[in-house]
PDB file of C-alpha atoms in Angstrom:
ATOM      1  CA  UNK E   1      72.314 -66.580-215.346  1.00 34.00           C
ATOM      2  CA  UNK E   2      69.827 -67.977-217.707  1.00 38.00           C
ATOM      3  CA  UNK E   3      65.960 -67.688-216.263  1.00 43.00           C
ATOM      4  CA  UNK E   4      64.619 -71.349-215.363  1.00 43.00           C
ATOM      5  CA  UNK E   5      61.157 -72.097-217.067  1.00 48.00           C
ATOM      6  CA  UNK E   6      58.446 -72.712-214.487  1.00 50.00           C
ATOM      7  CA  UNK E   7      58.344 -76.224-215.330  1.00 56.00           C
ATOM      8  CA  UNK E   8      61.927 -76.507-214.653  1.00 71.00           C
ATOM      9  CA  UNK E   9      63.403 -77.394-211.301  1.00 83.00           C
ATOM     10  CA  UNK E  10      67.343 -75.616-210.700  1.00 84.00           C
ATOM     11  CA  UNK E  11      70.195 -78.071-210.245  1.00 85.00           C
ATOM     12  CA  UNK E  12      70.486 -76.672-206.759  1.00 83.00           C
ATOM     13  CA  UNK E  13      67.242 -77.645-206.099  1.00 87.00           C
ATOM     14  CA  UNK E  14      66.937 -81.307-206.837  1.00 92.00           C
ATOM     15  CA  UNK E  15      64.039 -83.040-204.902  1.00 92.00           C
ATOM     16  CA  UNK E  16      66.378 -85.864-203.884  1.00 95.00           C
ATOM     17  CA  UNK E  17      64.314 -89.092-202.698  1.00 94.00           C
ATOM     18  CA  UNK E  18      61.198 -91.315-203.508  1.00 94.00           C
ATOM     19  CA  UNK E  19      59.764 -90.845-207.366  1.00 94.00           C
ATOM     20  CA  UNK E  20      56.193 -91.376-205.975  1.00 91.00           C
ATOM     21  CA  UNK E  21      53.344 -92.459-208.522  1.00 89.00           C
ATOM     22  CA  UNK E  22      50.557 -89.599-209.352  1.00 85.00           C
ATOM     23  CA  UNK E  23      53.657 -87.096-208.377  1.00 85.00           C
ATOM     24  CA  UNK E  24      54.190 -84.438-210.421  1.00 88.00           C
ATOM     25  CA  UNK E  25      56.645 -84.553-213.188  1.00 93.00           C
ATOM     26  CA  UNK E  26      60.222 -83.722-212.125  1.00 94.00           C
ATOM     27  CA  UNK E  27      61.871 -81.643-214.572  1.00 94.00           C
ATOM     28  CA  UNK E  28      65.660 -80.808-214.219  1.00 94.00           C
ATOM     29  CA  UNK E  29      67.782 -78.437-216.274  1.00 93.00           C
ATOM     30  CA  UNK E  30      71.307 -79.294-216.383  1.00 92.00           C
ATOM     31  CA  UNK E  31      74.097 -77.462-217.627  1.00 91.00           C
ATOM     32  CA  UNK E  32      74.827 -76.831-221.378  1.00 87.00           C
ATOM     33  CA  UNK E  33      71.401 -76.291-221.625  1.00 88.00           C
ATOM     34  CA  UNK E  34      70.277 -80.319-221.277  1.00 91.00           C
ATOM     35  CA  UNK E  35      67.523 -81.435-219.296  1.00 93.00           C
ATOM     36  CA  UNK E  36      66.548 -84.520-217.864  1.00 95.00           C
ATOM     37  CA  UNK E  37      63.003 -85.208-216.476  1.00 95.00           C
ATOM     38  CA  UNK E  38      61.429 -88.293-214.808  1.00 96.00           C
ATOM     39  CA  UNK E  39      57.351 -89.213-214.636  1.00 95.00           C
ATOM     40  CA  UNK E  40      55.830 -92.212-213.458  1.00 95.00           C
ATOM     41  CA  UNK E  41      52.727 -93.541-215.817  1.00 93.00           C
ATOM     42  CA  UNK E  42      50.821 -96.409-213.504  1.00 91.00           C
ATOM     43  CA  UNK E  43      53.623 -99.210-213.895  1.00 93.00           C
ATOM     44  CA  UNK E  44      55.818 -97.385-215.999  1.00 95.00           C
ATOM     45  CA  UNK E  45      58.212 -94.752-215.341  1.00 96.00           C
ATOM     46  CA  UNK E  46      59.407 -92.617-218.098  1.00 96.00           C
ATOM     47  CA  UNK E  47      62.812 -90.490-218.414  1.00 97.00           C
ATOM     48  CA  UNK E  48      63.322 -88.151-221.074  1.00 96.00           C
ATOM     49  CA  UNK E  49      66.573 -86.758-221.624  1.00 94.00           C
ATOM     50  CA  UNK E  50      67.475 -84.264-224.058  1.00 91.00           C
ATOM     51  CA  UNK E  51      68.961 -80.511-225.298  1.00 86.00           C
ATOM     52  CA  UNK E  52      68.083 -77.374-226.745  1.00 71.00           C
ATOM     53  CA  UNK E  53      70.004 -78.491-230.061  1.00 75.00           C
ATOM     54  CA  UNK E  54      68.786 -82.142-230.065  1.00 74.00           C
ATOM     55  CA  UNK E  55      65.477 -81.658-231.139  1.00 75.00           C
ATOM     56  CA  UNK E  56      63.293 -84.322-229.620  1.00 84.00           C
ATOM     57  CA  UNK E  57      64.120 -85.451-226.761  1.00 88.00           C
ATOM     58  CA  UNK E  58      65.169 -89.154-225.975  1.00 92.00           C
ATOM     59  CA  UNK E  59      62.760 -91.053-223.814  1.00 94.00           C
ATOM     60  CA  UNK E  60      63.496 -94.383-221.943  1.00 96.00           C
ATOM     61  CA  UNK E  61      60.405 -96.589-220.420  1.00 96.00           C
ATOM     62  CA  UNK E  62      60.992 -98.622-217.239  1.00 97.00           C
ATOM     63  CA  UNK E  63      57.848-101.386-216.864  1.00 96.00           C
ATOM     64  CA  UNK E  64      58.144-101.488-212.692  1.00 94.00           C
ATOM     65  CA  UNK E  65      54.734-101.857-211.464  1.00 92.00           C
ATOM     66  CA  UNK E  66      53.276 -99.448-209.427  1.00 90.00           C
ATOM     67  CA  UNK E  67      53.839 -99.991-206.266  1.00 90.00           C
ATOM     68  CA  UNK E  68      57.793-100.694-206.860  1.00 92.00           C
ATOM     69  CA  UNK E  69      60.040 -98.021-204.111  1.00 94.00           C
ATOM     70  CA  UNK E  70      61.869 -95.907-207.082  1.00 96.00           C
ATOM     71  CA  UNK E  71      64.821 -93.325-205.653  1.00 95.00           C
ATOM     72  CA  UNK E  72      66.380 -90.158-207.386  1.00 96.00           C
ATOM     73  CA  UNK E  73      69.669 -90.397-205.943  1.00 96.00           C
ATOM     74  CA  UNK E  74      72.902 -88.560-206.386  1.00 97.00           C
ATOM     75  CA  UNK E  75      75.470 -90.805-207.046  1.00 97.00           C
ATOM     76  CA  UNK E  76      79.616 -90.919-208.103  1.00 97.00           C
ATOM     77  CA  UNK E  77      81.129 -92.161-211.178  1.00 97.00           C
ATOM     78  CA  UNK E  78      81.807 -96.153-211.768  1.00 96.00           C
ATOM     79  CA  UNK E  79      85.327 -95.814-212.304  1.00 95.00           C
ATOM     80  CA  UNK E  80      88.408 -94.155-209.811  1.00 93.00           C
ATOM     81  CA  UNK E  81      89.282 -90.494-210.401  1.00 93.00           C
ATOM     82  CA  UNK E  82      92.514 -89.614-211.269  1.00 90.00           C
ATOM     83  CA  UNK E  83      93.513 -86.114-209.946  1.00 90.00           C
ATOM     84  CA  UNK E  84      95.493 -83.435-211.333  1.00 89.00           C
ATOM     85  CA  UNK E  85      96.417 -80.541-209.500  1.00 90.00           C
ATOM     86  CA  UNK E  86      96.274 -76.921-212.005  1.00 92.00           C
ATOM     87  CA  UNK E  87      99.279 -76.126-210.077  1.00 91.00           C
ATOM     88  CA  UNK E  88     102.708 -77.455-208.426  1.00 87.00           C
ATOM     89  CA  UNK E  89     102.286 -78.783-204.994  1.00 88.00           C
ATOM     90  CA  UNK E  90     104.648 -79.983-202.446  1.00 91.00           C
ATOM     91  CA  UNK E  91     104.139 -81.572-199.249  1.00 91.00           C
ATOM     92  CA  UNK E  92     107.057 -81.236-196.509  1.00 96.00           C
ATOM     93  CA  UNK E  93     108.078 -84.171-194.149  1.00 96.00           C
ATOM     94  CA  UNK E  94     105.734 -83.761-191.133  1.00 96.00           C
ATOM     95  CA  UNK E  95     103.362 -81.307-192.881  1.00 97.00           C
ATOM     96  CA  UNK E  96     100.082 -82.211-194.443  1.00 94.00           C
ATOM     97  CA  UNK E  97      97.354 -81.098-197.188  1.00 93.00           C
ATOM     98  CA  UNK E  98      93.774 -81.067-196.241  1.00 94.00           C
ATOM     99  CA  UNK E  99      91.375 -79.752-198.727  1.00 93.00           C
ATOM    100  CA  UNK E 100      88.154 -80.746-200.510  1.00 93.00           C
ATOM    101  CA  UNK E 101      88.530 -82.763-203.912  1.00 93.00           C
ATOM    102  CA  UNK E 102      85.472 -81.552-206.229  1.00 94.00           C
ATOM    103  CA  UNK E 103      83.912 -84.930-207.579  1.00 96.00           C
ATOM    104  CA  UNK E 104      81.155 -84.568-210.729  1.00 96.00           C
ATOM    105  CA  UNK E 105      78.107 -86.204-209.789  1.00 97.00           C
ATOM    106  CA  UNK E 106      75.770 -88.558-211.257  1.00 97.00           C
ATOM    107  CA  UNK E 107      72.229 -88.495-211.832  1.00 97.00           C
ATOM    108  CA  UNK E 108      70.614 -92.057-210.367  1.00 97.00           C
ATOM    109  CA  UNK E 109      67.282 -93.915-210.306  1.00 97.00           C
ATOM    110  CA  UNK E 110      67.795 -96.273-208.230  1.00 96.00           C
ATOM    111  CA  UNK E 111      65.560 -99.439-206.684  1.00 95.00           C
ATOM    112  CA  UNK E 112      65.630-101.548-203.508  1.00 90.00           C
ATOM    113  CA  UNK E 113      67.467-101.124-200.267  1.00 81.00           C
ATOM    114  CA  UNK E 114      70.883-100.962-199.364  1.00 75.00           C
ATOM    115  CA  UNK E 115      71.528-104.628-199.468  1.00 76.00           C
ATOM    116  CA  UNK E 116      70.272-105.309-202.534  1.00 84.00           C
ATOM    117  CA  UNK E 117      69.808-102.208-204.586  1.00 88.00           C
ATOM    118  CA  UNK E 118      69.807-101.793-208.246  1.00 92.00           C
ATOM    119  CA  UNK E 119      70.619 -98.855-210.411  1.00 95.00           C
ATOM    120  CA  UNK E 120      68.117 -98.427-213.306  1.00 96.00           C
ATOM    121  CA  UNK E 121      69.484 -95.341-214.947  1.00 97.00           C
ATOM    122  CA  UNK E 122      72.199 -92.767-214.220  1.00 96.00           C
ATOM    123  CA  UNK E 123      73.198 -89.843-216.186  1.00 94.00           C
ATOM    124  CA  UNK E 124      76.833 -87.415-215.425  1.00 94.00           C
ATOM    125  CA  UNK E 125      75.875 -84.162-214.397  1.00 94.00           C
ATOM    126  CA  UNK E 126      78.702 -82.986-216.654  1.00 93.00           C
ATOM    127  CA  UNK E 127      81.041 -84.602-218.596  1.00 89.00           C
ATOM    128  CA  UNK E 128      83.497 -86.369-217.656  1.00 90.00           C
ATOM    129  CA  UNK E 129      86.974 -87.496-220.001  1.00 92.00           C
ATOM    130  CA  UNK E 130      88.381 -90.746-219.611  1.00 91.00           C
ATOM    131  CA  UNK E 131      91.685 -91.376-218.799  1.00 86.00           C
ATOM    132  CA  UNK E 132      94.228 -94.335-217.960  1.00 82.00           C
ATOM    133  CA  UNK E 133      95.936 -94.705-214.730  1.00 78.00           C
ATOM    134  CA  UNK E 134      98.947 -97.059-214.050  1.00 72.00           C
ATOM    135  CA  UNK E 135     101.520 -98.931-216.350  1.00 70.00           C
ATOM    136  CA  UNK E 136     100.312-100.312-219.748  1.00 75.00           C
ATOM    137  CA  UNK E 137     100.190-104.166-218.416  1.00 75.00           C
ATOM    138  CA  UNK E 138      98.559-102.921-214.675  1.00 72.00           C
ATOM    139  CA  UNK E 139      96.514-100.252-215.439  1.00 77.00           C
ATOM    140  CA  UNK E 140      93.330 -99.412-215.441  1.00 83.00           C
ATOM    141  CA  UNK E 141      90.482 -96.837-216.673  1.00 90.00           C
ATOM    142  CA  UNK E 142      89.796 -93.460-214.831  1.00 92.00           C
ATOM    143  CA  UNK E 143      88.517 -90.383-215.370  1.00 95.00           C
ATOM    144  CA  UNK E 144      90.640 -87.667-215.159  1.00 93.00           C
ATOM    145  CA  UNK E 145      90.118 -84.420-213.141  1.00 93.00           C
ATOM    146  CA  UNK E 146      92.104 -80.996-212.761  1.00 93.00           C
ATOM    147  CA  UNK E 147      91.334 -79.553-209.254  1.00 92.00           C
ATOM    148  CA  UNK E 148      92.673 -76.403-207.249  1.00 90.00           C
ATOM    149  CA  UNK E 149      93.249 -78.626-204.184  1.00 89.00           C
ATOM    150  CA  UNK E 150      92.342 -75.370-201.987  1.00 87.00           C
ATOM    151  CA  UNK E 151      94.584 -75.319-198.830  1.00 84.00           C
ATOM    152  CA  UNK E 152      91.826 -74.379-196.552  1.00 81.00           C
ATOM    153  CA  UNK E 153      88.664 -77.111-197.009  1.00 79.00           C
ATOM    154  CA  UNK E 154      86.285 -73.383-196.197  1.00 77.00           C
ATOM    155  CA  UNK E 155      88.159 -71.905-199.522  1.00 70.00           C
ATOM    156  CA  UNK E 156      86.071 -73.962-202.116  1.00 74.00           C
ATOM    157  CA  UNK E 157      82.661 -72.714-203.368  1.00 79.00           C
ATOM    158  CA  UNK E 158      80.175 -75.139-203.168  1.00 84.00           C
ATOM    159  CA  UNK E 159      78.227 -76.120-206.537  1.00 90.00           C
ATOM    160  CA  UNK E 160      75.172 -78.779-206.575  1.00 92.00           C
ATOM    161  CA  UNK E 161      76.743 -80.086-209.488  1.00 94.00           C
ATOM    162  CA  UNK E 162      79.716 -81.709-207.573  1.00 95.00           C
ATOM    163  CA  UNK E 163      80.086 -83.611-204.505  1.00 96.00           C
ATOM    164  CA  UNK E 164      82.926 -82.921-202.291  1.00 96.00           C
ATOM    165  CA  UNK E 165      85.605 -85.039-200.840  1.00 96.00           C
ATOM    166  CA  UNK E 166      87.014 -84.534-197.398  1.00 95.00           C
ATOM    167  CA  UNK E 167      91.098 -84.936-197.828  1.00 94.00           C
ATOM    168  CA  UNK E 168      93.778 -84.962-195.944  1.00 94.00           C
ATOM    169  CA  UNK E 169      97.431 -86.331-197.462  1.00 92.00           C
ATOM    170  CA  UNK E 170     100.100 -86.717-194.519  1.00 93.00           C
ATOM    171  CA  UNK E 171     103.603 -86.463-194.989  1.00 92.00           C
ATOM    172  CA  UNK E 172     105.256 -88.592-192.502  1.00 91.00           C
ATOM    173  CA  UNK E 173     108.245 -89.766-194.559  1.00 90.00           C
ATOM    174  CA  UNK E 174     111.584 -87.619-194.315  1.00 92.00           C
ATOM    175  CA  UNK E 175     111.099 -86.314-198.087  1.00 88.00           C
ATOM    176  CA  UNK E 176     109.115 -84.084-199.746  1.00 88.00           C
ATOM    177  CA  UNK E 177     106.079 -85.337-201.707  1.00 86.00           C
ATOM    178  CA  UNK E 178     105.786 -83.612-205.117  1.00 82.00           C
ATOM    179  CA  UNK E 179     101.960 -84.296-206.106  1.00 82.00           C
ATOM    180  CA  UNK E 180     101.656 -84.113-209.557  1.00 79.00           C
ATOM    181  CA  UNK E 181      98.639 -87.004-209.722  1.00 79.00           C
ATOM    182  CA  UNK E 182      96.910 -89.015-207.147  1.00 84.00           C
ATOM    183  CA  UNK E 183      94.077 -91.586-208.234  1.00 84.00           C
ATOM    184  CA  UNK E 184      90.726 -91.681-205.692  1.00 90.00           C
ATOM    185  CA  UNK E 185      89.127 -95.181-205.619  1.00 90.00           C
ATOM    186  CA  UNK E 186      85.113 -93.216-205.892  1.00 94.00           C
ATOM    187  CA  UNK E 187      83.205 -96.407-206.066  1.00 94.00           C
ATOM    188  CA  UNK E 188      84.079 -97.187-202.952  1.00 93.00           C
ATOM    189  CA  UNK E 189      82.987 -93.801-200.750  1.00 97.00           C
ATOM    190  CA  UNK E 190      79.702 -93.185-199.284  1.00 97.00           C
ATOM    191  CA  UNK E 191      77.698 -89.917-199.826  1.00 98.00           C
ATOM    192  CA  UNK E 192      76.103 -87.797-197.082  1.00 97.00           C
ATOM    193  CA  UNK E 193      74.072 -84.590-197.178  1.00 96.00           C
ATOM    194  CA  UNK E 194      75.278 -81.770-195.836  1.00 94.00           C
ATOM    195  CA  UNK E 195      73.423 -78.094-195.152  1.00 91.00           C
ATOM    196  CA  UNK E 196      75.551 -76.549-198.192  1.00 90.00           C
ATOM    197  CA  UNK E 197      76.353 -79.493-200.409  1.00 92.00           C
ATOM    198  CA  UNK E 198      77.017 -83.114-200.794  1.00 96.00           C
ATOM    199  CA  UNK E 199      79.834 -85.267-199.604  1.00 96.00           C
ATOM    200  CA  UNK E 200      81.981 -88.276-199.595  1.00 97.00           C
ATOM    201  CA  UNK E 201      83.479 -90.070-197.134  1.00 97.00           C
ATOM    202  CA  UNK E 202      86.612 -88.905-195.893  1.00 97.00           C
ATOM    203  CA  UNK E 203      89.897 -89.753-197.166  1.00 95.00           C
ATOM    204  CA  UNK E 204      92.911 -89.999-195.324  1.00 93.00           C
ATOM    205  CA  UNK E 205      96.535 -91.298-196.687  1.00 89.00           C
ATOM    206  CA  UNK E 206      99.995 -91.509-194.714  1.00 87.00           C
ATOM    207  CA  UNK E 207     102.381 -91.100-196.843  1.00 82.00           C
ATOM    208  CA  UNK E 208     105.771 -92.888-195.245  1.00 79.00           C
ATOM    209  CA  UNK E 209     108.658 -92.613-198.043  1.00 72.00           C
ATOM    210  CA  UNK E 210     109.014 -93.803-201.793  1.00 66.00           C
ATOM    211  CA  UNK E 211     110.052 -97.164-200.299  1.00 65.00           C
ATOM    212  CA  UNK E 212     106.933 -97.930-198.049  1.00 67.00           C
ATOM    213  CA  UNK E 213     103.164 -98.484-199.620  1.00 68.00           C
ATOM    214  CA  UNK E 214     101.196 -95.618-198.285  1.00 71.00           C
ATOM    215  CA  UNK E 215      98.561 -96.388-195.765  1.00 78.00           C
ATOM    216  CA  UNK E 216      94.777 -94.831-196.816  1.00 81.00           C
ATOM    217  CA  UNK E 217      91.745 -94.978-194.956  1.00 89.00           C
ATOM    218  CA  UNK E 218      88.097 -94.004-195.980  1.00 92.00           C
ATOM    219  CA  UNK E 219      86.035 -93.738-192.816  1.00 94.00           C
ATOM    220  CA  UNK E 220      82.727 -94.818-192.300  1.00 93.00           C
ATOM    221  CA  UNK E 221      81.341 -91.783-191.082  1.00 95.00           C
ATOM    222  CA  UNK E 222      80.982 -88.405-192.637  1.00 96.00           C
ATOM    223  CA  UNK E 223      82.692 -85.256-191.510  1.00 93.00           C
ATOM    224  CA  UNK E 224      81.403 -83.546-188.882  1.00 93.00           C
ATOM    225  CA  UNK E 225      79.317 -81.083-189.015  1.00 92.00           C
ATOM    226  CA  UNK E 226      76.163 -78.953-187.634  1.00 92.00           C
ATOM    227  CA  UNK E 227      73.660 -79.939-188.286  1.00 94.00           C
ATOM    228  CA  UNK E 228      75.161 -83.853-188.677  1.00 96.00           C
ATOM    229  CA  UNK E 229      75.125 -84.850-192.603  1.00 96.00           C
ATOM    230  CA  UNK E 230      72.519 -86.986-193.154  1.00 96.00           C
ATOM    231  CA  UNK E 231      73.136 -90.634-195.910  1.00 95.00           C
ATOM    232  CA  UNK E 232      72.721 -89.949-198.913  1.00 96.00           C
ATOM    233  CA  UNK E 233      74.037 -93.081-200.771  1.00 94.00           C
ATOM    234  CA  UNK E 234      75.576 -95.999-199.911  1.00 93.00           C
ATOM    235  CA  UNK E 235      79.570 -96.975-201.879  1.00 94.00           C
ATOM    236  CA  UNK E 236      78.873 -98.370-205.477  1.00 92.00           C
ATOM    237  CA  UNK E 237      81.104-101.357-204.415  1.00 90.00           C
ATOM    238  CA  UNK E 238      82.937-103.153-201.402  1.00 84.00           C
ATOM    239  CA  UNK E 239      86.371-101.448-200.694  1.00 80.00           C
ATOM    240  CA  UNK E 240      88.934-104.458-200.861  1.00 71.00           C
ATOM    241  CA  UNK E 241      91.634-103.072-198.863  1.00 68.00           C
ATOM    242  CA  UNK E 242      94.308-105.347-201.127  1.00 57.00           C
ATOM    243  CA  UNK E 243      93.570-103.717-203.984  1.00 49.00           C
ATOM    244  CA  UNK E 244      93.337-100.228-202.350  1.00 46.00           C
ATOM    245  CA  UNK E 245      97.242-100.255-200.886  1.00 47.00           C
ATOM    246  CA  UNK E 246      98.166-100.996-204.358  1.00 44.00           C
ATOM    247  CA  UNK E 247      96.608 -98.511-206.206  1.00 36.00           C
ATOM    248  CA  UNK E 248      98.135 -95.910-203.984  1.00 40.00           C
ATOM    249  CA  UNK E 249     101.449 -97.129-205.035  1.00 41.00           C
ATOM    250  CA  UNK E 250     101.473 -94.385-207.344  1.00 41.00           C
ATOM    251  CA  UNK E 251     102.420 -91.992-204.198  1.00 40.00           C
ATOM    252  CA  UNK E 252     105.754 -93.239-204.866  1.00 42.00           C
ATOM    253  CA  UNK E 253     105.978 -93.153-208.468  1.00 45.00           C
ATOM    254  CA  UNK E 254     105.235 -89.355-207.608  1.00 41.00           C
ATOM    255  CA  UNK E 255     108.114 -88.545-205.935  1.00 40.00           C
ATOM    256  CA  UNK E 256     110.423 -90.635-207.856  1.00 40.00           C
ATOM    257  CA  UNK E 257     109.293 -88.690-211.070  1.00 36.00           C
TER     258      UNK E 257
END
């Protein structure tokens, strides 16, 4: 592992929270070698992004007066994630899967509260590749993920660079569900700290035959640990549960094909 610079703070090590004026510059290094940093300048902030191959790096300005609340929050891509497992799975009638879904994470300067917050710059981690999820005249834009889908949630090594999805897929249909793709609506889970990571909201979906829409519910509290997670952001958008029961649809596409 590469040596971190002095004036460089580890991914792992993210000082999460208010970007106070007179505060120190934050300096992050990100992987492939890219860092990002963040300074406030009386009623300016500044964020300079850049690489070891780039040259100079690329600076943004932000004119927000200086006593405006500014956040460095983690945050979860704009559009659903469309998951591939890296190897055949099968779910028996009556049986279930409960793992931990690896989600990149954002980078995310954020203003205001809750209600009425505003995003003023975000940044992926890593990269992420688009994909497209659905039938030509329904579908819609994803990214696209490949993920282990460990069959014991305490399997999966924790990186800062992700944040982690509780899941749990329930067979209660009377065939077997052969997951080759699922697609996870992200904009609409919360994030929580935890003691060894960050995660999402947990997932759950009953699948009840290739006939029936699949139920799925994101609860509104985090897993439970100890110590408790602690928020960390609130969903990017509403969840509108119409539009959630048919985007799970493809649970039945899956074991059709």
């Amino acid at each position: 592992m590469p040596e971190i610079p002095d004036n460089e703070t580890a991914l792992a090590a993210i000082p999460w929270g208010p970007l106070l004026p007179g505060r120190e510059e934050i300096r992050i290094l990100l992987p492939a070698e890219r860092t990002v940093s963040f300074r406030r300048e009386g009623e300016t902030l500044v964020v300079e992004t850049g690489s070891a191959s780039d040259g100079e790096p690329l600076s943004r300005r932000f004119i927000t007066g200086e006593s405006t609340g500014l956040m460095l929050e983690p945050a979860l891509p704009e559009l659903p994630v469309v998951i591939i497992p890296t190897s055949e799975l099968s779910i028996l009638p009556g049986q279930k899967l409960e793992t931990l879904l690896a989600i990149p994470l954002l980078l995310s300067v954020t203003t205001g509260t809750n209600a009425s917050k505003k995003t003023l710059w975000e940044e992926s981690i890593v990269s992420l590749s688009q994909s497209f999820f659905g039938a030509p005249d329904s579908g819609e834009l994803a990214y696209s993920l490949e993920s282990g889908l460990p069959l014991r949630r305490n399997a999966l090594d924790r990186s800062p660079e992700n944040a982690y999805c509780p899941l749990t897929i329930h067979n209660k249909s009377d065939q077997i569900l052969h997951f080759e793709r699922m697609i996870l609506r992200a904009p609409w889970l919360s994030l929580y700290y935890g003691s060894d990571g960050i995660y999402t909201s947990p997932v759950q979906i009953s699948f009840k035959g290739a006939d029936q829409t699949s139920q799925v519910h994101i609860k509104k509290k985090p897993m439970e640990t100890e110590p408790p997670m602690k928020p960390a952001a609130p969903p990017r958008t509403k969840e509108e549960k119409s539009v959630l029961k048919k985007s799970f649809f493809f649970l039945k596409t899956l074991y059709n094909g």
